[in-house]
């Protein structure tokens, strides 16, 4: 009987086995079905690959030269939370099987592994994990079905094919980082590294060596030569996250590097050519920052070549149930729960739609995690009352019914009262200025001015 061959197109798989023959034979078979396959013979080698590259699937031998395959699970989960990790075992029983499965190992596979059975299994598991996404083929991690989102991402495949900078804008938690990864994965640079830098998280004094690297002895404490993120990302994509937080002084250095296509490691005279594609992201209104003189206009134009604007979740409500189901399912899997997934009652769905989700998808994900933990085994339907307990106070609902009670001391001055209200609005909006301004009935500029006056 002829078996239908599974399609692994676009799937990235890391085979970890110290037996080179197995690496080769599995690698060849999986590649033949469309997957991209990396191989590693030791934990160390596999660790390096996981750090620098994105894999959807890890196939790990139980025992490797320098340790146990399972030791890599936390690293894999950290970098690729939505991937599938399988252990390949030589013989029958495994002591810690149950614990491992609870911690997120997808399954144990017995040697010898039949490549076609394995491929069918991988294709089924990935499809189940990513739901309808595989159908839209943009990127298996990026879930959406709302036309507003399809519209927002319509240009992405064309953008990805070019080598120009992409600038992703969107409120906090709207998926900017995920979209940046998608750009990389569907670009011709997909086999190169994806390196992310959070520009707001690196102290100004470290930016230079962090991005451009340094030579040994370049400064006290520089005991070894260090390649900066630009060099690490060579051949791939450099993701400059929170670009709006980059200190003004440093922006000019960055601009120079982008224009020249060369860097100099700190303490070195030598210029190194760089080969990276830049994707930048910000939750700030950069146009406004340019007007306010806190973001350089020339750098802005250099980055704002291929723009992507991610809509907030409240403007793509068609994705709410899809994502809620996805996050619930994922948490159930992570907890090793095999009881069926409950559905949302009509009124609970209504509640999910009415809530404004100021923290967007991240907030939805966190809410679903908390919900999953509380759902008792026998629950088949999640009621509105049950869900309500996990959502913030009624003030955050879009229809504006009810509201938080914020005490303002009777002897407060108008300025003090204003400050209290502004703080509360910022907190309620998840520190999203645009949203906070809207809640206060102000323009974003006015709010910014008031904050600067504080
Ligand atoms: N379309 C999506 N499908 C599945 N998961 C998503 C989607 N969008 C976002 N997520 C998940 O939501 C979380 C937040 O996304 P991400 O970190 O990309 O947001 P962000 O815009 O970079 O946020 P911030 O501005 O706070 O850094 C992540 O766990 C991400 O995997
Ligand atoms: Mg981010």
Short mmCIF file of C-alpha atoms and ligand atoms in Angstrom, two decimals:
data_model
loop_
_atom_site.label_atom_id
_atom_site.label_comp_id
_atom_site.label_asym_id
_atom_site.label_seq_id
_atom_site.Cartn_x
_atom_site.Cartn_y
_atom_site.Cartn_z
CA UNK A 1 0.00 0.00 0.00
CA UNK A 2 1.38 3.37 -0.92
CA UNK A 3 1.61 5.68 2.05
CA UNK A 4 0.77 9.34 1.68
CA UNK A 5 3.92 11.30 2.41
CA UNK A 6 3.58 14.00 5.08
CA UNK A 7 4.53 17.53 4.16
CA UNK A 8 7.04 19.18 6.50
CA UNK A 9 7.47 22.28 4.37
CA UNK A 10 8.88 25.13 6.43
CA UNK A 11 9.33 23.10 9.63
CA UNK A 12 12.69 23.52 11.35
CA UNK A 13 13.98 20.49 13.17
CA UNK A 14 17.04 19.95 15.33
CA UNK A 15 18.28 16.36 15.51
CA UNK A 16 20.43 15.76 18.58
CA UNK A 17 22.22 12.45 18.57
CA UNK A 18 25.85 11.54 19.10
CA UNK A 19 25.49 8.81 16.51
CA UNK A 20 26.40 10.50 13.24
CA UNK A 21 24.73 7.76 11.20
CA UNK A 22 21.39 8.53 12.84
CA UNK A 23 21.88 12.27 12.32
CA UNK A 24 22.51 11.62 8.65
CA UNK A 25 19.70 9.20 7.96
CA UNK A 26 17.04 11.14 9.87
CA UNK A 27 18.32 14.41 8.45
CA UNK A 28 18.15 13.14 4.90
CA UNK A 29 14.66 11.70 5.27
CA UNK A 30 13.19 14.79 6.94
CA UNK A 31 14.81 17.16 4.49
CA UNK A 32 13.34 15.10 1.68
CA UNK A 33 9.91 15.93 3.08
CA UNK A 34 10.56 19.66 3.06
CA UNK A 35 11.91 20.30 6.58
CA UNK A 36 15.01 22.28 7.37
CA UNK A 37 17.18 20.11 9.58
CA UNK A 38 20.06 21.01 11.86
CA UNK A 39 22.15 18.36 13.61
CA UNK A 40 24.11 18.37 16.84
CA UNK A 41 26.18 15.66 18.44
CA UNK A 42 26.54 17.14 21.92
CA UNK A 43 24.57 19.22 24.39
CA UNK A 44 26.98 22.06 23.92
CA UNK A 45 26.59 22.15 20.18
CA UNK A 46 22.81 21.83 20.43
CA UNK A 47 22.71 24.64 23.01
CA UNK A 48 24.55 26.98 20.66
CA UNK A 49 22.19 26.12 17.82
CA UNK A 50 19.11 26.71 19.95
CA UNK A 51 20.44 30.06 21.11
CA UNK A 52 21.08 31.37 17.64
CA UNK A 53 18.41 29.72 15.55
CA UNK A 54 14.76 29.03 15.71
CA UNK A 55 13.60 25.42 15.72
CA UNK A 56 10.03 24.18 15.80
CA UNK A 57 11.01 20.68 16.81
CA UNK A 58 13.82 19.06 18.76
CA UNK A 59 14.47 15.33 18.50
CA UNK A 60 16.82 14.56 21.37
CA UNK A 61 18.61 11.37 22.15
CA UNK A 62 18.25 10.42 25.80
CA UNK A 63 21.99 10.19 26.43
CA UNK A 64 24.60 12.34 24.77
CA UNK A 65 28.35 12.59 25.17
CA UNK A 66 28.17 15.44 27.64
CA UNK A 67 24.86 14.88 29.38
CA UNK A 68 21.21 14.04 28.94
CA UNK A 69 19.10 15.27 26.05
CA UNK A 70 16.44 16.36 28.50
CA UNK A 71 18.75 19.03 29.92
CA UNK A 72 18.10 21.14 26.86
CA UNK A 73 14.35 21.29 27.34
CA UNK A 74 14.32 24.50 29.45
CA UNK A 75 16.49 26.32 26.92
CA UNK A 76 14.31 25.16 24.05
CA UNK A 77 11.15 26.24 25.87
CA UNK A 78 12.65 29.62 26.64
CA UNK A 79 13.55 30.36 23.05
CA UNK A 80 10.79 28.47 21.31
CA UNK A 81 7.85 28.26 23.70
CA UNK A 82 5.54 26.93 21.04
CA UNK A 83 7.81 24.20 19.73
CA UNK A 84 7.67 20.43 20.30
CA UNK A 85 10.42 18.52 22.09
CA UNK A 86 10.70 14.74 21.67
CA UNK A 87 13.03 12.31 23.38
CA UNK A 88 14.33 9.36 21.43
CA UNK A 89 14.97 6.36 23.61
CA UNK A 90 16.94 3.24 22.93
CA UNK A 91 15.03 0.84 25.07
CA UNK A 92 11.62 0.50 26.66
CA UNK A 93 11.11 1.96 30.08
CA UNK A 94 12.15 5.41 31.14
CA UNK A 95 12.08 6.21 34.85
CA UNK A 96 11.21 9.82 34.65
CA UNK A 97 8.83 9.59 31.68
CA UNK A 98 5.83 11.02 33.46
CA UNK A 99 7.72 13.91 35.01
CA UNK A 100 9.31 14.70 31.67
CA UNK A 101 5.96 14.69 29.91
CA UNK A 102 4.56 17.01 32.57
CA UNK A 103 7.44 19.39 32.02
CA UNK A 104 6.66 19.68 28.38
CA UNK A 105 8.34 16.81 26.57
CA UNK A 106 5.89 16.10 23.80
CA UNK A 107 6.58 12.37 23.67
CA UNK A 108 9.07 9.51 23.80
CA UNK A 109 9.90 7.87 20.50
CA UNK A 110 11.38 4.40 20.37
CA UNK A 111 14.47 3.58 18.36
CA UNK A 112 14.63 2.62 15.59
CA UNK A 113 12.56 5.55 14.41
CA UNK A 114 10.74 5.13 11.13
CA UNK A 115 11.20 8.49 9.37
CA UNK A 116 7.80 8.49 7.68
CA UNK A 117 5.94 7.62 10.88
CA UNK A 118 7.96 10.28 12.63
CA UNK A 119 7.19 12.88 9.96
CA UNK A 120 3.45 12.13 10.10
CA UNK A 121 3.58 12.50 13.83
CA UNK A 122 5.43 15.85 13.65
CA UNK A 123 3.12 17.21 11.05
CA UNK A 124 0.04 16.22 13.11
CA UNK A 125 1.42 17.60 16.37
CA UNK A 126 2.47 20.91 14.90
CA UNK A 127 -0.87 21.34 13.15
CA UNK A 128 -2.72 20.63 16.40
CA UNK A 129 -0.53 23.00 18.35
CA UNK A 130 -0.85 25.85 15.95
CA UNK A 131 -4.46 25.32 15.02
CA UNK A 132 -5.58 27.02 11.91
CA UNK A 133 -2.35 28.90 11.42
CA UNK A 134 -0.65 26.38 9.26
CA UNK A 135 -3.32 27.14 6.77
CA UNK A 136 -2.40 30.75 6.37
CA UNK A 137 1.21 29.68 5.91
CA UNK A 138 2.55 33.07 6.84
CA UNK A 139 4.22 31.79 9.95
CA UNK A 140 3.16 28.88 12.13
CA UNK A 141 3.47 30.88 15.33
CA UNK A 142 1.42 33.84 14.31
CA UNK A 143 -2.24 33.12 14.86
CA UNK A 144 -4.92 35.33 13.39
CA UNK A 145 -8.11 35.21 11.44
CA UNK A 146 -9.55 38.69 11.86
CA UNK A 147 -9.51 40.56 8.53
CA UNK A 148 -8.09 43.64 10.29
CA UNK A 149 -5.00 41.61 11.14
CA UNK A 150 -4.82 40.00 7.68
CA UNK A 151 -4.90 43.50 6.27
CA UNK A 152 -2.17 44.70 8.63
CA UNK A 153 0.08 41.80 7.64
CA UNK A 154 -0.82 41.69 3.97
CA UNK A 155 2.50 43.18 2.86
CA UNK A 156 4.65 41.06 5.14
CA UNK A 157 5.64 38.35 2.62
CA UNK A 158 6.71 41.02 0.14
CA UNK A 159 8.51 43.00 2.83
CA UNK A 160 10.30 39.89 4.03
CA UNK A 161 11.70 39.23 0.57
CA UNK A 162 13.44 42.62 0.52
CA UNK A 163 16.49 43.44 2.56
CA UNK A 164 15.35 46.88 3.72
CA UNK A 165 14.52 47.76 7.34
CA UNK A 166 11.07 46.91 8.66
CA UNK A 167 9.59 49.11 11.37
CA UNK A 168 6.87 47.48 13.48
CA UNK A 169 4.61 49.68 15.53
CA UNK A 170 2.00 48.59 18.02
CA UNK A 171 0.88 48.84 21.60
CA UNK A 172 2.46 46.65 24.21
CA UNK A 173 1.68 42.96 23.81
CA UNK A 174 0.35 43.18 20.25
CA UNK A 175 2.94 40.68 18.98
CA UNK A 176 5.69 42.94 17.65
CA UNK A 177 8.43 40.51 18.53
CA UNK A 178 6.54 37.58 17.07
CA UNK A 179 6.03 39.49 13.83
CA UNK A 180 9.72 40.40 13.75
CA UNK A 181 10.52 36.68 13.98
CA UNK A 182 8.00 35.94 11.26
CA UNK A 183 9.69 38.44 8.97
CA UNK A 184 12.95 36.63 9.57
CA UNK A 185 11.53 33.15 9.11
CA UNK A 186 9.91 33.89 5.80
CA UNK A 187 12.83 35.94 4.49
CA UNK A 188 15.74 34.62 2.42
CA UNK A 189 17.80 35.03 5.60
CA UNK A 190 15.78 32.42 7.47
CA UNK A 191 18.68 30.01 7.73
CA UNK A 192 20.83 32.71 9.32
CA UNK A 193 20.54 33.81 12.97
CA UNK A 194 17.82 35.98 14.48
CA UNK A 195 19.32 38.20 17.15
CA UNK A 196 17.18 40.43 19.33
CA UNK A 197 18.35 43.47 21.28
CA UNK A 198 16.15 45.35 23.68
CA UNK A 199 17.44 48.88 23.21
CA UNK A 200 15.68 50.11 26.34
CA UNK A 201 17.16 47.46 28.62
CA UNK A 202 20.86 48.04 27.98
CA UNK A 203 22.55 50.78 30.03
CA UNK A 204 23.80 53.56 27.80
CA UNK A 205 27.41 52.94 28.76
CA UNK A 206 27.17 49.32 27.55
CA UNK A 207 25.38 49.91 24.26
CA UNK A 208 28.50 50.35 22.21
CA UNK A 209 30.18 47.11 23.26
CA UNK A 210 26.88 45.22 23.32
CA UNK A 211 26.02 46.16 19.74
CA UNK A 212 29.41 46.53 18.11
CA UNK A 213 31.57 44.34 20.34
CA UNK A 214 34.97 44.99 21.83
CA UNK A 215 38.55 43.79 21.64
CA UNK A 216 40.31 42.17 24.53
CA UNK A 217 41.54 44.90 26.87
CA UNK A 218 39.35 47.61 25.34
CA UNK A 219 38.26 48.58 28.85
CA UNK A 220 38.73 47.33 32.40
CA UNK A 221 37.04 43.98 32.61
CA UNK A 222 37.22 43.26 28.88
CA UNK A 223 39.15 40.02 29.35
CA UNK A 224 38.17 38.51 26.02
CA UNK A 225 37.30 39.72 22.56
CA UNK A 226 33.54 39.98 22.26
CA UNK A 227 31.52 40.03 19.07
CA UNK A 228 28.64 42.47 19.28
CA UNK A 229 25.05 41.77 18.27
CA UNK A 230 25.62 43.15 14.78
CA UNK A 231 28.32 40.59 14.15
CA UNK A 232 26.36 37.81 15.86
CA UNK A 233 23.46 38.50 13.53
CA UNK A 234 25.64 38.32 10.45
CA UNK A 235 23.85 36.60 7.60
CA UNK A 236 20.56 36.93 9.47
CA UNK A 237 18.28 39.50 11.08
CA UNK A 238 18.97 41.95 13.88
CA UNK A 239 15.85 42.88 15.81
CA UNK A 240 16.15 46.28 17.48
CA UNK A 241 13.32 46.12 19.98
CA UNK A 242 12.05 49.26 21.74
CA UNK A 243 14.04 51.39 19.33
CA UNK A 244 12.27 54.48 20.70
CA UNK A 245 14.11 54.00 23.98
CA UNK A 246 17.52 54.29 22.39
CA UNK A 247 19.37 57.23 23.97
CA UNK A 248 19.55 60.24 21.69
CA UNK A 249 23.36 60.35 21.97
CA UNK A 250 23.62 56.83 20.67
CA UNK A 251 21.17 57.22 17.80
CA UNK A 252 23.75 59.01 15.70
CA UNK A 253 26.22 56.10 16.14
CA UNK A 254 23.60 53.64 15.03
CA UNK A 255 22.67 55.74 12.03
CA UNK A 256 26.29 55.86 10.93
CA UNK A 257 26.61 52.08 11.13
CA UNK A 258 23.41 51.56 9.17
CA UNK A 259 24.55 53.93 6.48
CA UNK A 260 28.12 52.65 6.19
CA UNK A 261 27.32 48.97 6.65
CA UNK A 262 30.42 48.70 8.83
CA UNK A 263 31.20 48.50 12.49
CA UNK A 264 34.30 48.94 14.59
CA UNK A 265 34.70 46.87 17.71
CA UNK A 266 35.50 49.00 20.72
CA UNK A 267 39.28 49.27 21.00
CA UNK A 268 39.86 48.31 17.38
CA UNK A 269 40.86 50.35 14.37
CA UNK A 270 39.66 47.72 12.00
CA UNK A 271 36.34 48.08 10.23
CA UNK A 272 34.19 45.00 9.88
CA UNK A 273 31.55 44.77 7.16
CA UNK A 274 28.19 43.76 8.47
CA UNK A 275 25.55 41.76 6.70
CA UNK A 276 22.33 42.11 8.66
CA UNK A 277 18.73 42.90 7.94
CA UNK A 278 17.26 45.31 10.45
CA UNK A 279 13.81 44.91 11.95
CA UNK A 280 12.93 47.51 14.57
CA UNK A 281 9.91 47.79 16.83
CA UNK A 282 8.40 50.37 19.11
CA UNK A 283 5.27 50.94 21.14
CA UNK A 284 5.94 54.68 21.08
CA UNK A 285 4.68 57.19 18.61
CA UNK A 286 8.00 57.81 16.87
CA UNK A 287 6.61 60.54 14.65
CA UNK A 288 5.73 62.44 17.77
CA UNK A 289 9.11 61.70 19.33
CA UNK A 290 10.75 63.14 16.24
CA UNK A 291 8.63 66.28 16.57
CA UNK A 292 9.50 66.48 20.27
CA UNK A 293 13.20 66.23 19.43
CA UNK A 294 13.81 63.00 21.34
CA UNK A 295 14.25 60.80 18.30
CA UNK A 296 16.53 61.73 15.41
CA UNK A 297 14.69 62.45 12.22
CA UNK A 298 17.45 61.02 10.02
CA UNK A 299 17.50 57.73 11.92
CA UNK A 300 13.72 57.63 11.80
CA UNK A 301 13.70 57.90 8.01
CA UNK A 302 16.45 55.30 7.77
CA UNK A 303 14.33 52.81 9.75
CA UNK A 304 10.82 53.64 8.62
CA UNK A 305 11.15 52.05 5.20
CA UNK A 306 8.73 49.11 5.35
CA UNK A 307 6.15 49.91 8.02
CA UNK A 308 3.91 47.42 9.83
CA UNK A 309 1.25 48.68 12.21
CA UNK A 310 -0.14 46.01 14.53
CA UNK A 311 -3.71 46.72 15.60
CA UNK A 312 -4.60 46.39 19.28
CA UNK A 313 -6.63 43.31 20.22
CA UNK A 314 -9.76 45.38 20.87
CA UNK A 315 -9.74 46.28 17.17
CA UNK A 316 -9.46 42.68 16.01
CA UNK A 317 -11.96 40.96 18.17
CA UNK A 318 -12.23 38.15 15.65
CA UNK A 319 -8.92 36.85 17.01
CA UNK A 320 -9.91 36.81 20.67
CA UNK A 321 -11.54 33.37 20.78
CA UNK A 322 -8.95 31.82 18.51
CA UNK A 323 -6.12 33.05 20.73
CA UNK A 324 -7.95 32.33 23.99
CA UNK A 325 -8.51 28.71 22.89
CA UNK A 326 -4.91 28.42 21.79
CA UNK A 327 -3.50 29.68 25.09
CA UNK A 328 -5.88 27.54 27.14
CA UNK A 329 -4.96 24.45 25.16
CA UNK A 330 -1.28 25.21 25.54
CA UNK A 331 -1.51 25.62 29.31
CA UNK A 332 -3.51 22.41 29.58
CA UNK A 333 -0.79 20.63 27.66
CA UNK A 334 1.93 22.15 29.76
CA UNK A 335 0.13 21.02 32.90
CA UNK A 336 -0.19 17.55 31.40
CA UNK A 337 -3.98 17.68 31.69
CA UNK A 338 -5.73 15.34 29.38
CA UNK A 339 -9.29 16.25 30.40
CA UNK A 340 -11.09 17.82 27.46
CA UNK A 341 -10.82 21.54 26.91
CA UNK A 342 -13.93 23.37 28.17
CA UNK A 343 -15.69 25.83 25.90
CA UNK A 344 -16.79 29.36 26.75
CA UNK A 345 -20.46 29.95 27.50
CA UNK A 346 -22.09 32.61 25.30
CA UNK A 347 -21.97 35.20 28.07
CA UNK A 348 -18.34 34.44 28.82
CA UNK A 349 -17.49 35.01 25.17
CA UNK A 350 -19.38 38.27 25.39
CA UNK A 351 -17.20 39.26 28.34
CA UNK A 352 -14.02 38.47 26.41
CA UNK A 353 -15.25 40.66 23.59
CA UNK A 354 -16.32 43.54 25.79
CA UNK A 355 -13.13 43.78 27.81
CA UNK A 356 -10.67 46.26 26.31
CA UNK A 357 -7.45 44.18 26.77
CA UNK A 358 -5.07 47.11 27.38
CA UNK A 359 -2.18 44.61 27.63
CA UNK A 360 -3.36 43.03 24.37
CA UNK A 361 -2.35 39.47 23.54
CA UNK A 362 0.08 39.15 26.41
CA UNK A 363 -2.71 40.02 28.82
CA UNK A 364 -5.05 37.54 27.14
CA UNK A 365 -2.36 34.86 27.38
CA UNK A 366 -1.77 35.54 31.08
CA UNK A 367 -5.49 35.56 31.79
CA UNK A 368 -5.91 32.22 30.03
CA UNK A 369 -3.02 30.73 31.98
CA UNK A 370 -4.63 31.80 35.25
CA UNK A 371 -7.96 30.50 34.04
CA UNK A 372 -6.54 27.11 33.01
CA UNK A 373 -5.03 26.63 36.44
CA UNK A 374 -8.40 27.22 38.11
CA UNK A 375 -10.60 25.16 35.86
CA UNK A 376 -11.69 22.03 37.73
CA UNK A 377 -11.39 18.67 35.98
CA UNK A 378 -15.04 18.18 35.27
CA UNK A 379 -15.83 21.65 33.93
CA UNK A 380 -17.16 21.57 30.39
CA UNK A 381 -18.26 25.13 30.00
CA UNK A 382 -16.65 28.27 31.38
CA UNK A 383 -19.37 30.55 32.69
CA UNK A 384 -19.27 34.35 32.67
CA UNK A 385 -19.17 34.37 36.50
CA UNK A 386 -16.17 32.07 36.55
CA UNK A 387 -14.28 34.14 34.00
CA UNK A 388 -15.27 37.48 35.50
CA UNK A 389 -13.23 36.80 38.64
CA UNK A 390 -10.06 36.83 36.56
CA UNK A 391 -10.71 40.04 34.70
CA UNK A 392 -10.00 43.50 36.08
CA UNK A 393 -12.69 45.72 37.47
CA UNK A 394 -15.62 46.86 35.32
CA UNK A 395 -13.88 50.18 34.65
CA UNK A 396 -11.82 48.53 31.98
CA UNK A 397 -14.75 47.48 29.86
CA UNK A 398 -15.32 49.25 26.65
CA UNK A 399 -18.94 50.06 27.23
CA UNK A 400 -17.71 52.10 30.20
CA UNK A 401 -20.28 50.71 32.64
CA UNK A 402 -19.15 51.08 36.22
CA UNK A 403 -15.61 52.20 36.95
CA UNK A 404 -12.84 52.11 39.45
CA UNK A 405 -13.22 54.20 42.55
CA UNK A 406 -10.13 56.34 42.96
CA UNK A 407 -9.97 58.21 46.26
CA UNK A 408 -8.85 61.80 45.95
CA UNK A 409 -8.23 63.55 49.31
CA UNK A 410 -10.72 66.34 49.96
CA UNK A 411 -7.89 68.81 50.59
CA UNK A 412 -6.04 67.95 47.38
CA UNK A 413 -5.22 70.74 44.98
CA UNK A 414 -6.45 70.47 41.41
CA UNK A 415 -2.89 69.63 40.32
CA UNK A 416 -2.64 66.83 42.88
CA UNK A 417 -6.00 65.40 41.88
CA UNK A 418 -4.92 65.48 38.27
CA UNK A 419 -1.76 63.61 39.13
CA UNK A 420 -3.71 60.88 40.93
CA UNK A 421 -6.07 60.44 37.98
CA UNK A 422 -3.22 60.35 35.49
CA UNK A 423 -1.36 57.72 37.52
CA UNK A 424 -4.48 55.59 37.78
CA UNK A 425 -5.17 55.84 34.05
CA UNK A 426 -1.58 54.91 33.23
CA UNK A 427 -1.78 51.85 35.47
CA UNK A 428 -5.14 50.78 34.07
CA UNK A 429 -3.89 51.12 30.52
CA UNK A 430 -0.82 49.02 31.21
CA UNK A 431 1.27 52.21 30.84
CA UNK A 432 0.10 52.76 27.34
CA UNK A 433 0.03 56.52 26.96
CA UNK A 434 -2.29 56.59 24.03
CA UNK A 435 -4.88 54.52 25.84
CA UNK A 436 -4.39 56.39 29.12
CA UNK A 437 -4.91 59.68 27.29
CA UNK A 438 -8.10 58.33 25.71
CA UNK A 439 -9.38 57.22 29.13
CA UNK A 440 -8.75 60.70 30.50
CA UNK A 441 -10.39 62.36 27.53
CA UNK A 442 -7.11 64.04 26.55
CA UNK A 443 -4.97 64.04 23.44
CA UNK A 444 -1.78 62.03 23.73
CA UNK A 445 0.32 65.17 23.37
CA UNK A 446 -1.50 66.89 26.19
CA UNK A 447 -0.93 63.90 28.43
CA UNK A 448 2.73 63.83 27.50
CA UNK A 449 3.01 67.53 28.35
CA UNK A 450 1.35 66.99 31.70
CA UNK A 451 3.70 64.11 32.45
CA UNK A 452 6.70 66.26 31.60
CA UNK A 453 5.41 68.94 33.95
CA UNK A 454 5.29 66.49 36.84
N1 LIG B 1 -0.79 36.51 16.72
C1 LIG B 1 -0.32 35.84 17.78
N2 LIG B 1 -0.46 34.51 17.86
C2 LIG B 1 -0.01 33.83 18.92
N3 LIG B 1 0.62 34.38 19.96
C3 LIG B 1 0.80 35.71 19.94
C4 LIG B 1 0.35 36.52 18.84
N4 LIG B 1 0.68 37.79 19.08
C5 LIG B 1 1.29 37.81 20.27
N5 LIG B 1 1.38 36.56 20.79
C6 LIG B 1 2.00 36.21 22.09
O1 LIG B 1 1.72 37.27 22.99
C7 LIG B 1 2.86 37.61 23.77
C8 LIG B 1 3.28 39.04 23.52
O2 LIG B 1 3.76 39.17 22.19
P1 LIG B 1 5.09 40.01 21.85
O3 LIG B 1 6.11 39.82 22.93
O4 LIG B 1 5.49 39.70 20.47
O5 LIG B 1 4.47 41.48 21.97
P2 LIG B 1 5.18 42.90 21.85
O6 LIG B 1 4.34 43.71 20.95
O7 LIG B 1 6.62 42.70 21.48
O8 LIG B 1 5.04 43.46 23.32
P3 LIG B 1 5.94 44.59 24.08
O9 LIG B 1 5.71 45.89 23.39
O10 LIG B 1 5.37 44.61 25.45
O11 LIG B 1 7.35 44.11 24.00
C9 LIG B 1 3.92 36.60 23.38
O12 LIG B 1 3.84 35.52 24.28
C10 LIG B 1 3.52 36.15 22.00
O13 LIG B 1 3.98 34.86 21.73
MG1 LIG B 2 8.34 43.16 22.60
#
